Coordinates of N, CA and C in Angstrom, one line a residue:
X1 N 0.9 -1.2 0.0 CA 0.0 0.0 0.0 C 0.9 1.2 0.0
X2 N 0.3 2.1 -1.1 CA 1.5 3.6 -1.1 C 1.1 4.4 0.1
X3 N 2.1 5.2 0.8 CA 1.8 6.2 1.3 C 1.1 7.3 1.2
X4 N 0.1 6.9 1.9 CA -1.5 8.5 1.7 C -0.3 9.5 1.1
X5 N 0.6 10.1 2.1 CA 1.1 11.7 1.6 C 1.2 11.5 0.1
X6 N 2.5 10.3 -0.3 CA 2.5 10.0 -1.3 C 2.1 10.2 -2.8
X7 N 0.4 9.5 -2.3 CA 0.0 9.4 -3.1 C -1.3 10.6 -3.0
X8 N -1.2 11.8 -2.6 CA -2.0 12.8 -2.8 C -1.1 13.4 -3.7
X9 N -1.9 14.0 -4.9 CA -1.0 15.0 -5.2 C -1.0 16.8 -4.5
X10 N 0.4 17.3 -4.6 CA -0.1 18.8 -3.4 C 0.1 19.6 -4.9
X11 N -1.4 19.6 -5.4 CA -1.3 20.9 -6.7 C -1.5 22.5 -5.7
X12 N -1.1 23.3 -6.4 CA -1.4 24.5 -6.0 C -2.8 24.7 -5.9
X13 N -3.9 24.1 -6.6 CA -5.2 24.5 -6.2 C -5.7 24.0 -4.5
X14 N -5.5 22.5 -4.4 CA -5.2 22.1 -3.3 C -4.7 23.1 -2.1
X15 N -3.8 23.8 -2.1 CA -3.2 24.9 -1.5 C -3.6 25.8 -1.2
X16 N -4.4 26.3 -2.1 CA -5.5 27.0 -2.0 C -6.9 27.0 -1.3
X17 N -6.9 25.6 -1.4 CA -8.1 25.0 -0.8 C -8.0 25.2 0.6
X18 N -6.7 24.8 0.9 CA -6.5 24.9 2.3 C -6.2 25.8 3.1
X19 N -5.5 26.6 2.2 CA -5.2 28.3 2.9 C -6.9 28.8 3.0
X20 N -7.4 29.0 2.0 CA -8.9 29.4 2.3 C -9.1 29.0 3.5
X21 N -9.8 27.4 3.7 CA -10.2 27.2 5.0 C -9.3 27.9 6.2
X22 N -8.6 27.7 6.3 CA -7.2 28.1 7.2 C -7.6 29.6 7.5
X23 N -7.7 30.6 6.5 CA -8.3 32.1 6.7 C -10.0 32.1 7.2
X24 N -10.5 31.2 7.1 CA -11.9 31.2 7.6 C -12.2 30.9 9.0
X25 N -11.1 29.8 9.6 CA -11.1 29.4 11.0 C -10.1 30.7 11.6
X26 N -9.5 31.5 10.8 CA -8.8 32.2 11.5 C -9.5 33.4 11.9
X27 N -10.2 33.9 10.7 CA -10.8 35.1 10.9 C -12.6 34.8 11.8
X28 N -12.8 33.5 11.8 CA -14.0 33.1 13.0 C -14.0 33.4 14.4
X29 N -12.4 33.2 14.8 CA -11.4 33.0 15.9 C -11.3 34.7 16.4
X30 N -10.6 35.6 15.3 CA -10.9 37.1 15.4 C -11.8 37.4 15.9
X31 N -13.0 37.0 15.0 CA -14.2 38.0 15.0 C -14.9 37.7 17.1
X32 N -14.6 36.2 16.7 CA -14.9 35.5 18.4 C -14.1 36.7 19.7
X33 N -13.1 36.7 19.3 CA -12.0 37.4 20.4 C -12.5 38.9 20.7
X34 N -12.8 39.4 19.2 CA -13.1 41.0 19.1 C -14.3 41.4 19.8
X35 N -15.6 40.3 19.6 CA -16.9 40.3 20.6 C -16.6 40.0 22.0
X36 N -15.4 39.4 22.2 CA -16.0 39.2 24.2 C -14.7 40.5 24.6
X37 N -15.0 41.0 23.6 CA -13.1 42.5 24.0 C -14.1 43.7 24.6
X38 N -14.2 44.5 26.0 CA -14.9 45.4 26.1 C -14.1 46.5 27.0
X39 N -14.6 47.5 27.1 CA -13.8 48.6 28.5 C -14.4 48.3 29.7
X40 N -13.2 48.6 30.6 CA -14.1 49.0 32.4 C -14.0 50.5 32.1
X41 N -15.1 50.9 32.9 CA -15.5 52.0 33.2 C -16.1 52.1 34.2
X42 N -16.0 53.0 35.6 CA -16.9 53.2 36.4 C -16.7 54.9 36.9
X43 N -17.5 55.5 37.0 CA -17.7 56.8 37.3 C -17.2 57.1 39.1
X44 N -17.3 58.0 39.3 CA -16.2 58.7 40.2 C -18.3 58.9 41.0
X45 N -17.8 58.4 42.2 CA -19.0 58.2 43.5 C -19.8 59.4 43.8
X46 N -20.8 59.9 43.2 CA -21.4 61.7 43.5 C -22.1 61.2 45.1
X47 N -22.3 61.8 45.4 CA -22.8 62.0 47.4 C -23.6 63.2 47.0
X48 N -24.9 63.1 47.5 CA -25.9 63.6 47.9 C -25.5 64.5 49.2
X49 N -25.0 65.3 49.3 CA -24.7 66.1 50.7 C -24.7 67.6 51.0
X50 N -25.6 68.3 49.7 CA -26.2 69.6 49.8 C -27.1 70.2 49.1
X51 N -27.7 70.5 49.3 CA -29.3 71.6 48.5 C -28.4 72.4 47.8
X52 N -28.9 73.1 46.6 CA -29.3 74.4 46.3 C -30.3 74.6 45.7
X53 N -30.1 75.8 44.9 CA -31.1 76.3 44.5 C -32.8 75.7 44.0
X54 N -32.3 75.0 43.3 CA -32.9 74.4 42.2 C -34.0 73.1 43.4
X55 N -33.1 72.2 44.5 CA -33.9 71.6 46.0 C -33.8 72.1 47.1
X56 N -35.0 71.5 47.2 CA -34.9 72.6 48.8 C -34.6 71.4 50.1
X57 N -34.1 70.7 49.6 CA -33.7 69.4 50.4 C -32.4 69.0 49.6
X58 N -31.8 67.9 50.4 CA -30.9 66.4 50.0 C -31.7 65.7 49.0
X59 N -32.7 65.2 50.2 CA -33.4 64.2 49.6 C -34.5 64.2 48.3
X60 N -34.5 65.8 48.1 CA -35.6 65.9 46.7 C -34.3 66.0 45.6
X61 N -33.2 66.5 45.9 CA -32.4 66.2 44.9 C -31.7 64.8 44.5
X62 N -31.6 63.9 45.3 CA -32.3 62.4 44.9 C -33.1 62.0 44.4
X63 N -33.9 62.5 44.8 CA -35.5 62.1 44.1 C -35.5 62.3 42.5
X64 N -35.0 63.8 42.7 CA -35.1 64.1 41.1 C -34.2 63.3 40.4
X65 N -33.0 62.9 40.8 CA -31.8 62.1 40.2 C -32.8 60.8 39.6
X66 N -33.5 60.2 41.1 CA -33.9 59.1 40.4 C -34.8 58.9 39.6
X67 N -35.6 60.3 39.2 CA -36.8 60.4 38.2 C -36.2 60.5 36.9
X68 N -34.8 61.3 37.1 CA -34.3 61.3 35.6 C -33.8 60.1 34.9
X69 N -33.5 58.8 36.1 CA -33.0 57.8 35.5 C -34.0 57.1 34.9
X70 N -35.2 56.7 35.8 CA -36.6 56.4 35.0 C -37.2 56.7 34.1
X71 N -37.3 58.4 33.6 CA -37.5 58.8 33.1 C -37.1 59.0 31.3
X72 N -35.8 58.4 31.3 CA -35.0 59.3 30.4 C -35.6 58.1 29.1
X73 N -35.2 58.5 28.2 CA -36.0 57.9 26.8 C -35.1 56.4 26.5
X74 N -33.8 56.6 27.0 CA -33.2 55.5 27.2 C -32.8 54.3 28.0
X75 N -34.0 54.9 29.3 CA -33.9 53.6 29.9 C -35.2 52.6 29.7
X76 N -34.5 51.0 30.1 CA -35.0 50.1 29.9 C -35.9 49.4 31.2
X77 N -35.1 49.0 32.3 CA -35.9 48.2 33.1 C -35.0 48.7 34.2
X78 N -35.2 48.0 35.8 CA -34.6 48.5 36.6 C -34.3 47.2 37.4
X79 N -33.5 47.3 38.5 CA -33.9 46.5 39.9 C -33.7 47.1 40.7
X80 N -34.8 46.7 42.3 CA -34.8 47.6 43.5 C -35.8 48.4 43.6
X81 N -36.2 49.3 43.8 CA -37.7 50.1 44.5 C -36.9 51.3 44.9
X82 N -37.0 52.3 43.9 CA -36.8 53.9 43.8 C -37.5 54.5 45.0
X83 N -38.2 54.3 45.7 CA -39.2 55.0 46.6 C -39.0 54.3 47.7
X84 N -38.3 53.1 47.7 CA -37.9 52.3 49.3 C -36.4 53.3 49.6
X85 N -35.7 53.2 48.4 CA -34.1 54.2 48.5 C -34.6 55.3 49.0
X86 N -35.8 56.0 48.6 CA -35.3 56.9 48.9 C -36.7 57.4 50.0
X87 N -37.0 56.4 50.7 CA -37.3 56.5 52.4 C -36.7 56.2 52.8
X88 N -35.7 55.5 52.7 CA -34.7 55.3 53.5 C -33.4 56.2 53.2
X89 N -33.1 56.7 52.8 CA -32.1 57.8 52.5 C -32.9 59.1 53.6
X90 N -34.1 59.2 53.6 CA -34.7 60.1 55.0 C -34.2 60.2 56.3
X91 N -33.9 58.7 56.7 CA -33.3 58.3 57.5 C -31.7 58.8 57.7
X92 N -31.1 58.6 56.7 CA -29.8 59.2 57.1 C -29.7 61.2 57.0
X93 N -31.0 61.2 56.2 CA -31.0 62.8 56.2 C -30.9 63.8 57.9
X94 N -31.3 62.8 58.8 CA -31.7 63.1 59.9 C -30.0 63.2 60.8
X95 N -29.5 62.9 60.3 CA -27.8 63.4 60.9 C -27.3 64.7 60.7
X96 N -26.9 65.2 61.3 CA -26.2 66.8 60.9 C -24.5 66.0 59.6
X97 N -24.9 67.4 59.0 CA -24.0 67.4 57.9 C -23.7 66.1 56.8
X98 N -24.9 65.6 56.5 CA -25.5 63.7 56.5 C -25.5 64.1 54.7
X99 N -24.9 62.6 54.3 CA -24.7 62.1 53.0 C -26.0 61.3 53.3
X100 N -27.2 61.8 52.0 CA -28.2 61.1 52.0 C -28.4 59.7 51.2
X101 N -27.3 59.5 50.1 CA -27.4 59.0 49.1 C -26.2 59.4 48.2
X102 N -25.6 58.2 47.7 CA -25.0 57.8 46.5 C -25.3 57.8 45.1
X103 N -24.2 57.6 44.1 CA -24.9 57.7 43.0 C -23.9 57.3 41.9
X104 N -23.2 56.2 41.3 CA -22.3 56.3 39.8 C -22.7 55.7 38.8
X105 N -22.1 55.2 37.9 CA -22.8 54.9 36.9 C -21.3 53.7 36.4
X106 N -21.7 52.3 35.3 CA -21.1 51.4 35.4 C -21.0 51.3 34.6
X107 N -20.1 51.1 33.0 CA -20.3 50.5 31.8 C -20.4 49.3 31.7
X108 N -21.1 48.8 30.8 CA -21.5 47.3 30.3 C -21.2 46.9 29.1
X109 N -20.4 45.7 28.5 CA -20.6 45.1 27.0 C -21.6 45.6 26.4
X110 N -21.2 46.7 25.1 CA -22.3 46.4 24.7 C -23.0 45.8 23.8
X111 N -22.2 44.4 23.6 CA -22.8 42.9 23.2 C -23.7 42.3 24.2
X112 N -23.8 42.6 25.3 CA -24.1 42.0 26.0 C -25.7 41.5 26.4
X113 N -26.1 40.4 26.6 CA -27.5 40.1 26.4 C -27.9 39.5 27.7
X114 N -27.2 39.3 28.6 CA -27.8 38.5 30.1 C -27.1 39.8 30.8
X115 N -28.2 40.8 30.6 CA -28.1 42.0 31.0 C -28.5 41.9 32.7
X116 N -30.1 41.4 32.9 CA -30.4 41.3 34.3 C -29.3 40.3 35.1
X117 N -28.9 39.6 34.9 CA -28.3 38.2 35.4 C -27.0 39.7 36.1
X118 N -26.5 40.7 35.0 CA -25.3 41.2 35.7 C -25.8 41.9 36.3
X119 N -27.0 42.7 36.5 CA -27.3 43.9 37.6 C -27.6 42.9 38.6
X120 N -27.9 41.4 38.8 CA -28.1 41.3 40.4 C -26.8 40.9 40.9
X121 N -26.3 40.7 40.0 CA -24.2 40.1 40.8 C -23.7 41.8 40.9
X122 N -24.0 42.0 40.2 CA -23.2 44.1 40.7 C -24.2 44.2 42.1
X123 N -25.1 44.4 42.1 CA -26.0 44.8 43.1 C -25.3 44.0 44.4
X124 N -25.2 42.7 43.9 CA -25.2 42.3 45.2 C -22.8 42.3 45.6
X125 N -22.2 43.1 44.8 CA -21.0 43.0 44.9 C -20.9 44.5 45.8
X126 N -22.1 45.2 45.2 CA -22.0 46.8 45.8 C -22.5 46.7 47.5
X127 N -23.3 45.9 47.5 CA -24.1 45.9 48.8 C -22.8 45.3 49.6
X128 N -22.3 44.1 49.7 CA -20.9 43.3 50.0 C -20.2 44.2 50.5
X129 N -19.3 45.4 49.2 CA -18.4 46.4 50.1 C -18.9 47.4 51.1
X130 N -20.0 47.5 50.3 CA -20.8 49.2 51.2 C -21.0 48.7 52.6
X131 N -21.2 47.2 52.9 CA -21.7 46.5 53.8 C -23.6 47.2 54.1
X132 N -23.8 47.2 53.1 CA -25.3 47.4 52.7 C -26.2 46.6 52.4
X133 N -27.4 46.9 53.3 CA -29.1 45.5 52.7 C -29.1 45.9 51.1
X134 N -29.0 45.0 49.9 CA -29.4 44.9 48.9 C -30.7 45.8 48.4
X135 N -31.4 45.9 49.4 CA -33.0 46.9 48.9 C -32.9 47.9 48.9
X136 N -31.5 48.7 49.7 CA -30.8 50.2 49.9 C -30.2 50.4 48.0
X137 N -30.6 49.6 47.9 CA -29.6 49.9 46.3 C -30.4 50.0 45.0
X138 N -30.8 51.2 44.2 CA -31.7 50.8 43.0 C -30.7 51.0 41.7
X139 N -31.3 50.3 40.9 CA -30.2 49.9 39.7 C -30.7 50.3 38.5
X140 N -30.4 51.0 37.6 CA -31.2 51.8 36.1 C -30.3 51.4 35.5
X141 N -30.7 50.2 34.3 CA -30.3 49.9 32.9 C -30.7 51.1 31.8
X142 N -29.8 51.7 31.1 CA -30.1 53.0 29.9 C -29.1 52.2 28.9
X143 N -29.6 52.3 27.7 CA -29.3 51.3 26.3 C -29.6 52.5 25.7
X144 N -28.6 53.6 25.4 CA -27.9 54.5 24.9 C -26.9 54.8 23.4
X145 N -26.7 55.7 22.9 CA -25.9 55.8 21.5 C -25.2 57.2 22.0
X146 N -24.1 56.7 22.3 CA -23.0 57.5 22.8 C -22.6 58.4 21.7
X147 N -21.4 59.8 22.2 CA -21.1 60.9 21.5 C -20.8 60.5 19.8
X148 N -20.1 59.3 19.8 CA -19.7 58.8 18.7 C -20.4 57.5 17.8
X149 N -21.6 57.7 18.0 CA -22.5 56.9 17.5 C -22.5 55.8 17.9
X150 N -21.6 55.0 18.8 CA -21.5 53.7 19.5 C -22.3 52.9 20.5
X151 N -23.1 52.2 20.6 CA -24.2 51.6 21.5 C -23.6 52.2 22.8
X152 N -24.3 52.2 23.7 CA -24.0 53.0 25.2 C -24.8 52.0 26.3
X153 N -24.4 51.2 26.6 CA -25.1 50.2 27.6 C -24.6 50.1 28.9
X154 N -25.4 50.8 29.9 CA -24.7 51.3 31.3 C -25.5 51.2 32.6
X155 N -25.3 51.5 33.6 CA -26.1 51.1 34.4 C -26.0 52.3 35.4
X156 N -27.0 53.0 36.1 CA -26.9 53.9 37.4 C -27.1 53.3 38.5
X157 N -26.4 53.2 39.1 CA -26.5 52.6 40.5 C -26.5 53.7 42.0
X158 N -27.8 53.6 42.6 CA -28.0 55.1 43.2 C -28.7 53.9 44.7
X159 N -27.9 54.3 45.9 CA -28.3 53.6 46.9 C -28.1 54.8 48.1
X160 N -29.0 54.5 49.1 CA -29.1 55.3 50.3 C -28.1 54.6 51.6
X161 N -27.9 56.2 51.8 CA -26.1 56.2 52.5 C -26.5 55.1 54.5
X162 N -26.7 54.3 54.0 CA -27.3 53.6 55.1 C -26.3 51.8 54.9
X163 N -25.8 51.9 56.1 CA -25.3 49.9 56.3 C -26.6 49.3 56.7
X164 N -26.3 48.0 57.1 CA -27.0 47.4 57.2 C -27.6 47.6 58.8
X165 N -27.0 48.2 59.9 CA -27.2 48.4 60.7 C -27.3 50.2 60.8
X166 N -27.9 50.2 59.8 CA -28.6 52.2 59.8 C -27.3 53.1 60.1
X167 N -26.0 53.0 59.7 CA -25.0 53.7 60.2 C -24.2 54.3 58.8
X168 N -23.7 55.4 58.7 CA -23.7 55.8 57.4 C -22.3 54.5 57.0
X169 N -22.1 55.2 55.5 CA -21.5 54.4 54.6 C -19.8 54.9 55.3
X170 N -18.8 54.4 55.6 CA -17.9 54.7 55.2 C -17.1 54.1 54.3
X171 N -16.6 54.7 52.9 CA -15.7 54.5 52.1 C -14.0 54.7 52.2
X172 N -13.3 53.8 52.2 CA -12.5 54.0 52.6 C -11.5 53.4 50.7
X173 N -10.3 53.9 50.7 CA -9.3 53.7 49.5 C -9.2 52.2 49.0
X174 N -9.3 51.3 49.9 CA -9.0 49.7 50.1 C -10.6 49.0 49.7
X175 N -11.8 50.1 49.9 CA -13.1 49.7 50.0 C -13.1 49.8 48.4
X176 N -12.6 50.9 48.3 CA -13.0 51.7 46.5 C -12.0 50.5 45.2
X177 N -11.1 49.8 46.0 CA -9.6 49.3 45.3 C -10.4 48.2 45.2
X178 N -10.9 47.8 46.2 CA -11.8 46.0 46.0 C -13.3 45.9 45.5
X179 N -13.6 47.5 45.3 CA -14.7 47.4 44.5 C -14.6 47.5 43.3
X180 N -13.9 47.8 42.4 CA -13.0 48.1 41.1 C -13.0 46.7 40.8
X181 N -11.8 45.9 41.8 CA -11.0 44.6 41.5 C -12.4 43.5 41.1
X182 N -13.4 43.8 42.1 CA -14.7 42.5 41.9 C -15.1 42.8 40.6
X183 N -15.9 44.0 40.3 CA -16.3 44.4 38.8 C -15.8 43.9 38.1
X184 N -14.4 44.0 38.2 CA -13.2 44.0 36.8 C -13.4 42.5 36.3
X185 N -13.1 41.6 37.6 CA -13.0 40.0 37.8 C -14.4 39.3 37.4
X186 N -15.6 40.3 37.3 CA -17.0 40.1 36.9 C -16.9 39.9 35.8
X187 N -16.2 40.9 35.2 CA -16.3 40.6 33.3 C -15.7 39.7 32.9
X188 N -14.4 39.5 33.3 CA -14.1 38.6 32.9 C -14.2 37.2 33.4
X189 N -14.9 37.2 34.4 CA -15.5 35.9 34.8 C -16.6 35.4 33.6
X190 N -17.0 36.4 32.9 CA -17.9 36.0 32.0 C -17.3 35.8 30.8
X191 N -15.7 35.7 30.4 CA -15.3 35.8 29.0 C -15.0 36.9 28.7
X192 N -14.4 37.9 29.0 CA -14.5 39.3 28.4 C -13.1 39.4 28.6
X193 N -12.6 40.1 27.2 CA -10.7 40.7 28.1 C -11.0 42.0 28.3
X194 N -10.4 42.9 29.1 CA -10.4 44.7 29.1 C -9.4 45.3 28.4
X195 N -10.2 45.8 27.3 CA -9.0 47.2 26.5 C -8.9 48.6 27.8
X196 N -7.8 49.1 26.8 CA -7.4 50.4 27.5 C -8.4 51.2 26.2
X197 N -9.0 52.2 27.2 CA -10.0 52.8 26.2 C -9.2 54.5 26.6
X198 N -9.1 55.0 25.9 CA -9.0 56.8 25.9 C -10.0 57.4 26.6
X199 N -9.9 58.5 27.3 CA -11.1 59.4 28.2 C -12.1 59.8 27.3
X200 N -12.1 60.0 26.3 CA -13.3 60.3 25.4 C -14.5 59.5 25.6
X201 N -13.7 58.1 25.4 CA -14.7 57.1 25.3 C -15.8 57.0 26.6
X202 N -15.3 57.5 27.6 CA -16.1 57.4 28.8 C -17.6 57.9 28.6
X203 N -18.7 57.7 29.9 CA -19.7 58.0 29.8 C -19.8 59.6 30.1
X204 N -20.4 60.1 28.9 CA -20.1 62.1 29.0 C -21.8 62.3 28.7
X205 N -22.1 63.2 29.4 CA -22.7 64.1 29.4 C -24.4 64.0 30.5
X206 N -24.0 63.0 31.4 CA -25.0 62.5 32.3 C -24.8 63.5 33.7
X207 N -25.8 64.1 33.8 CA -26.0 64.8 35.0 C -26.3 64.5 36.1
X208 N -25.2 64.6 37.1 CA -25.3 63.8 38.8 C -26.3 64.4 39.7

């Protein structure tokens, strides 16, 4: 019996046959890699901790924060009870010089399709450091088209300055470094690598 190699002949069409396939499994492999590629992003922590003009309270300027997230033409669904946060954010109003409420905002894949599945593991990563009850926390999905025409899929996360035992939040540098590190380890616990994205790209023009 001749040797299979042998007895194939290697024409240059052959060669071709194979380089094709060979560019088709390669650029499948790309396109694979380029979909689970996204940025971290998380916004800088705004605190509820003065009136002006415009409220005559802390707490109504939360309120309005959280009507604008509801409200806005780009959001989609939520988790948590807007009106539990913010009777309970009452509660810490009643401290002199009192942070009533939190407030940042989170980028998301915007491939991403098991959208609710990540607001309850954020929700419940945020509650973990804050050392906060999970029902202190409401969560706003907005499915957005950023400065540069690019889907915008992000989340507001706005919770009342309350632990679990009614005592305000303290944030400390180690609290902020391990709440970064969980997020980060979120995405890619799901398949995702993190590019380095330029400041542009960030979430612009959302009012705290």
């Amino acid at each position: 019996m001749r040797n299979f190699v042998n007895s194939y002949e290697f024409t240059p069409l052959l060669f071709f046959i194979f380089l094709k396939k060979y560019l088709i499994f390669l650029s499948i492999g790309v396109i694979i890699l380029i979909m689970k590629e996204t940025i971290y992003y998380m916004s800088d922590i705004k605190w509820f901790n003065r009136t002006s003009k415009s409220y005559s309270s802390k707490t109504e300027a939360l309120m309005h924060h959280l009507e604008y997230i509801t409200k806005s033409k780009d959001f989609e669904f939520c988790l948590g009870d807007k009106n539990y946060v913010l009777e309970r954010s009452k509660i810490a109003d009643k401290r002199v010089n009192s942070r009533v409420g939190f407030s940042f905002i989170f980028a998301l894949p915007n491939n991403l399709n098991e959208v609710k599945e990540w607001i309850e593991e954020i929700r419940k990563i945020v509650a973990k450091k804050f050392r906060m009850d999970e029902r202190d926390i409401f969560i706003g999905y907005h499915n957005s088209v950023g400065v540069s025409g690019i889907e915008n899929k992000h989340l507001h996360i706005v919770g009342a300055n309350l632990t679990k035992d009614n005592k305000s939040i303290q944030i400390k540098i180690n609290d902020l470094r391990d709440l970064h590190n969980e997020l980060q380890q979120l995405i890619i616990s799901k398949g995702y690598t993190i590019r380095k994205e330029e400041e542009k790209t960030q979430h612009i023009g959302v009012k705290l």
